[in-house]
Amino acid sequence: MTKKLDKVKILEPINPNKSTALFGGKASGILNWNDIAYPHFYQHREQIRALFWRASEVDMTQDIKQFGTLTEKERSAFLKIIGLLATLDGPQTDAAARLSNYSTDPSVKSIMATIADQESEHNHSYAYVLSSVADLKTQNESFETGRVDVILLKRNERIVEVYNEFALNTTIESALKAMVYTALLEGLFFYSAFAFFYNLARNQKMVGTSTMVSYINRDELQHGRFISDLFRATLSENPDLNTKEFTDWVYDQFRHSVEQETIWSRYQLAGIDGIDLIEMEGYIKYRANKMLRLLGLSDIYPEHTENEMKWIRAYVDNFDDTKTDFFEQKSRQYTKTSDLNGFDEL
Ligand code: ZN
Ligand code: ZN
């Protein structure tokens, strides 16, 4: 039933420029944005391209001074959470590239190239932040979190399974499943981590790090929108895969992910001043509903259709839904200082 996908040639002049299918189709490899199968992908391209930023342009001077003044609990959560983000975000460069490799639509390849590049900057930003506030041994320990932390390993089990299945047994079905996990990463898995940094920022702590996190957050929301559109278009091109069984699988992954995210947030955020764990759980469920709707599915947490974590709206919802965002208003703090922050030690 599922179609094994072949590796795609780079150029095939006998094929048309406008692709015949997103995966498993025919295309010449020549990309003409005015003649693509899904014209609205051009808007995604423009929105994603507009997000360019570099970690090393963010001023970390205050964060370097403040890190030592954080509580022990905040410091340890900070290091673990950066470790979590690096674990999830690092492989996204490769995951985006591999989806791109198997797509037969040149517009998808082009958008995925920009997404992969942005993921690479996200990962770089975690190294940049850590090199600003911690010695090399501590930095390395933080990056080990994804390999050794039992709760995180458990939490990431299904991502590992689904991504590797796609990598080793590439079919349209395994690609669709990888897209579901990409959507979960972009739209749900990072959000308790983001909340931790925004909570520090609202207490005027580690604002440089939070500014960077807000750029990552903004990128992930755009990536999530594109991957959801790609998922829906791929599914509608392959109606044989659009079954109740598959939909149930997606819902099951969302339920499982919400459980794992909630366990993780309790493990990492308990005792952090300003974070209410019940509110956090509601926020995670709200994010799950939101991503399900983007994927063309329905809410599974009807009591969480609104974001109850009111304070976080100033940081997240603004650039989720409108043009302005909290950190844009604070652009004074976005100072370019390529050589003031100890990044040379990396
Ligand atoms: Zn990312
Ligand atoms: Zn992303």
Short mmCIF file of C-alpha atoms in Angstrom, two decimals, residues 111-345:
data_model
loop_
_atom_site.label_atom_id
_atom_site.label_comp_id
_atom_site.label_asym_id
_atom_site.label_seq_id
_atom_site.Cartn_x
_atom_site.Cartn_y
_atom_site.Cartn_z
CA ILE A 111 11.82 26.10 1.16
CA MET A 112 13.35 23.17 3.01
CA ALA A 113 16.83 24.50 2.23
CA THR A 114 16.00 27.71 4.09
CA ILE A 115 14.39 25.80 6.95
CA ALA A 116 17.47 23.56 7.23
CA ASP A 117 19.69 26.64 7.32
CA GLN A 118 17.58 28.20 10.09
CA GLU A 119 17.68 24.96 12.09
CA SER A 120 21.44 25.04 11.78
CA GLU A 121 21.45 28.55 13.27
CA HIS A 122 19.16 27.41 16.12
CA ASN A 123 21.59 24.72 17.05
CA HIS A 124 24.49 27.13 16.79
CA SER A 125 22.67 29.56 19.10
CA TYR A 126 22.58 26.98 21.91
CA ALA A 127 26.35 26.59 21.69
CA TYR A 128 26.66 30.38 21.56
CA VAL A 129 24.52 30.89 24.68
CA LEU A 130 26.33 28.20 26.64
CA SER A 131 29.77 29.39 25.63
CA SER A 132 28.78 32.80 26.99
CA VAL A 133 27.72 31.60 30.44
CA ALA A 134 29.49 28.32 31.20
CA ASP A 135 32.90 26.67 31.00
CA LEU A 136 33.58 24.03 28.37
CA LYS A 137 33.00 21.10 30.70
CA THR A 138 29.55 22.43 31.66
CA GLN A 139 28.73 23.18 28.03
CA ASN A 140 29.60 19.64 27.02
CA GLU A 141 27.53 18.20 29.86
CA SER A 142 24.53 20.20 28.72
CA PHE A 143 24.91 18.81 25.20
CA GLU A 144 25.08 15.30 26.66
CA THR A 145 21.55 15.68 28.13
CA GLY A 146 19.89 14.16 25.07
CA ARG A 147 22.13 11.08 25.31
CA VAL A 148 22.03 10.40 29.02
CA ASP A 149 19.01 11.97 30.72
CA VAL A 150 16.58 9.11 31.33
CA ILE A 151 13.42 11.21 31.27
CA LEU A 152 14.51 12.96 28.08
CA LEU A 153 15.45 9.67 26.42
CA LYS A 154 12.04 8.28 27.27
CA ARG A 155 10.38 11.43 26.05
CA ASN A 156 12.25 11.27 22.72
CA GLU A 157 11.73 7.55 22.08
CA ARG A 158 9.03 7.94 19.46
CA ILE A 159 10.75 10.82 17.64
CA VAL A 160 13.84 8.64 17.31
CA GLU A 161 11.74 5.74 16.06
CA VAL A 162 9.71 7.73 13.53
CA TYR A 163 12.63 9.79 12.18
CA ASN A 164 14.87 6.75 11.79
CA GLU A 165 12.12 4.73 10.14
CA PHE A 166 11.77 7.53 7.61
CA ALA A 167 15.55 7.66 7.11
CA LEU A 168 15.96 3.89 6.64
CA ASN A 169 12.65 2.92 5.06
CA THR A 170 11.53 5.92 3.06
CA THR A 171 7.96 5.67 1.90
CA ILE A 172 5.26 8.31 1.54
CA GLU A 173 3.77 6.97 4.76
CA SER A 174 7.03 7.21 6.72
CA ALA A 175 7.54 10.70 5.24
CA LEU A 176 4.06 11.74 6.42
CA LYS A 177 4.83 10.39 9.88
CA ALA A 178 8.13 12.28 9.95
CA MET A 179 6.17 15.43 9.01
CA VAL A 180 3.82 14.85 11.94
CA TYR A 181 6.82 14.69 14.26
CA THR A 182 8.34 17.75 12.66
CA ALA A 183 5.04 19.55 13.30
CA LEU A 184 5.14 18.34 16.91
CA LEU A 185 8.69 19.62 17.30
CA GLU A 186 7.96 22.99 15.71
CA GLY A 187 4.67 23.50 17.48
CA LEU A 188 4.75 21.68 20.81
CA PHE A 189 7.97 20.10 22.06
CA PHE A 190 9.89 23.34 22.44
CA TYR A 191 7.20 25.30 24.21
CA SER A 192 7.75 24.47 27.87
CA ALA A 193 11.42 25.32 27.22
CA PHE A 194 10.44 28.60 25.59
CA ALA A 195 8.16 29.33 28.57
CA PHE A 196 11.08 28.86 30.96
CA PHE A 197 13.16 31.51 29.16
CA TYR A 198 10.26 33.95 28.75
CA ASN A 199 9.56 33.61 32.45
CA LEU A 200 13.16 34.58 33.19
CA ALA A 201 12.81 37.54 30.79
CA ARG A 202 9.67 38.82 32.46
CA ASN A 203 11.70 38.91 35.66
CA GLN A 204 14.41 40.85 33.79
CA LYS A 205 16.74 37.87 33.81
CA MET A 206 18.79 36.51 30.88
CA VAL A 207 17.07 38.78 28.37
CA GLY A 208 19.72 38.15 25.70
CA THR A 209 19.04 34.41 25.80
CA SER A 210 15.30 35.01 25.73
CA THR A 211 15.60 37.35 22.78
CA MET A 212 17.38 34.59 20.92
CA VAL A 213 14.76 32.07 22.01
CA SER A 214 12.07 34.40 20.69
CA TYR A 215 13.76 34.40 17.26
CA ILE A 216 13.87 30.62 17.33
CA ASN A 217 10.23 30.51 18.43
CA ARG A 218 9.20 32.79 15.57
CA ASP A 219 11.06 30.59 13.06
CA GLU A 220 9.49 27.41 14.46
CA LEU A 221 5.98 28.82 14.11
CA GLN A 222 6.59 29.53 10.42
CA HIS A 223 8.21 26.14 9.90
CA GLY A 224 5.22 24.52 11.61
CA ARG A 225 2.84 26.28 9.23
CA PHE A 226 4.74 25.12 6.17
CA ILE A 227 5.22 21.54 7.31
CA SER A 228 1.50 21.32 8.13
CA ASP A 229 0.58 22.57 4.67
CA LEU A 230 3.03 20.12 3.13
CA PHE A 231 1.52 17.33 5.20
CA ARG A 232 -2.02 18.15 4.11
CA ALA A 233 -1.09 18.49 0.45
CA THR A 234 0.86 15.21 0.52
CA LEU A 235 -2.03 13.43 2.17
CA SER A 236 -4.52 14.73 -0.36
CA GLU A 237 -2.26 13.58 -3.20
CA ASN A 238 -2.25 10.10 -1.59
CA PRO A 239 -5.86 9.45 -0.58
CA ASP A 240 -5.14 5.75 0.00
CA LEU A 241 -3.11 6.81 3.05
CA ASN A 242 -5.82 9.13 4.34
CA THR A 243 -7.47 6.47 6.48
CA LYS A 244 -9.06 6.41 9.89
CA GLU A 245 -6.19 4.23 11.05
CA PHE A 246 -3.65 6.86 10.04
CA THR A 247 -5.66 9.71 11.59
CA ASP A 248 -5.94 7.70 14.81
CA TRP A 249 -2.17 7.23 14.72
CA VAL A 250 -1.70 11.01 14.51
CA TYR A 251 -4.07 11.65 17.42
CA ASP A 252 -2.29 9.00 19.44
CA GLN A 253 1.08 10.68 18.81
CA PHE A 254 -0.34 14.00 19.96
CA ARG A 255 -1.78 12.51 23.15
CA HIS A 256 1.47 10.73 23.89
CA SER A 257 3.51 13.87 23.16
CA VAL A 258 1.36 15.98 25.47
CA GLU A 259 1.88 13.41 28.24
CA GLN A 260 5.63 13.35 27.70
CA GLU A 261 5.87 17.14 27.47
CA THR A 262 3.90 17.46 30.71
CA ILE A 263 6.15 14.97 32.51
CA TRP A 264 9.20 16.84 31.26
CA SER A 265 7.82 20.23 32.32
CA ARG A 266 7.11 18.93 35.83
CA TYR A 267 10.57 17.44 36.01
CA GLN A 268 12.34 20.60 34.85
CA LEU A 269 10.12 23.47 35.95
CA ALA A 270 8.93 22.41 39.42
CA GLY A 271 10.09 25.04 41.89
CA ILE A 272 10.81 27.70 39.26
CA ASP A 273 9.40 30.95 40.54
CA GLY A 274 6.66 32.30 38.25
CA ILE A 275 5.78 29.05 36.47
CA ASP A 276 2.49 27.41 37.34
CA LEU A 277 2.68 23.74 36.31
CA ILE A 278 -1.10 23.34 35.90
CA GLU A 279 -1.13 26.38 33.64
CA MET A 280 1.85 24.87 31.77
CA GLU A 281 -0.06 21.65 31.15
CA GLY A 282 -2.99 23.69 29.81
CA TYR A 283 -0.63 25.59 27.56
CA ILE A 284 0.80 22.34 26.15
CA LYS A 285 -2.72 21.08 25.42
CA TYR A 286 -3.61 24.40 23.81
CA ARG A 287 -0.52 24.06 21.57
CA ALA A 288 -1.54 20.49 20.67
CA ASN A 289 -5.00 21.65 19.58
CA LYS A 290 -3.48 24.41 17.54
CA MET A 291 -1.08 22.10 15.69
CA LEU A 292 -3.83 19.53 15.07
CA ARG A 293 -5.94 22.22 13.43
CA LEU A 294 -3.00 23.20 11.22
CA LEU A 295 -2.72 19.56 10.17
CA GLY A 296 -6.40 19.60 9.18
CA LEU A 297 -7.56 17.62 12.22
CA SER A 298 -9.70 18.46 15.24
CA ASP A 299 -9.05 19.55 18.81
CA ILE A 300 -8.54 16.72 21.29
CA TYR A 301 -8.59 18.97 24.36
CA PRO A 302 -11.85 20.92 24.00
CA GLU A 303 -11.32 22.58 27.38
CA HIS A 304 -8.04 24.11 26.15
CA THR A 305 -8.97 26.04 23.02
CA GLU A 306 -7.67 29.27 24.57
CA ASN A 307 -4.21 30.01 25.90
CA GLU A 308 -4.66 30.16 29.66
CA MET A 309 -1.04 31.07 30.33
CA LYS A 310 -1.90 34.72 30.01
CA TRP A 311 1.51 36.24 30.70
CA ILE A 312 3.14 34.32 27.85
CA ARG A 313 0.90 35.95 25.26
CA ALA A 314 3.11 39.02 25.32
CA TYR A 315 5.96 36.82 24.12
CA VAL A 316 4.39 34.20 21.89
CA ASP A 317 0.90 34.97 20.68
CA ASN A 318 1.85 38.30 19.24
CA PHE A 319 4.14 36.93 16.62
CA ASP A 320 1.90 33.93 16.28
CA ASP A 321 -1.04 36.00 15.10
CA THR A 322 -0.03 39.54 14.28
CA LYS A 323 2.87 41.48 12.88
CA THR A 324 4.40 42.92 16.04
CA ASP A 325 6.06 41.03 18.83
CA PHE A 326 7.33 41.69 22.29
CA PHE A 327 11.00 41.48 21.46
CA GLU A 328 10.68 43.69 18.40
CA GLN A 329 9.54 46.39 20.77
CA LYS A 330 12.63 45.70 22.80
CA SER A 331 14.94 45.89 19.84
CA ARG A 332 17.22 48.20 21.81
CA GLN A 333 18.47 45.05 23.48
CA TYR A 334 19.28 43.51 20.16
CA THR A 335 22.75 44.98 19.87
CA LYS A 336 25.32 43.63 17.51
CA THR A 337 28.45 42.70 19.41
CA SER A 338 30.36 40.10 17.49
CA ASP A 339 33.38 40.20 19.72
CA LEU A 340 32.25 41.19 23.20
CA ASN A 341 30.78 37.99 24.48
CA GLY A 342 33.49 35.39 24.82
CA PHE A 343 32.24 33.43 21.83
CA ASP A 344 35.84 32.98 20.73
CA GLU A 345 36.10 30.36 23.44
#
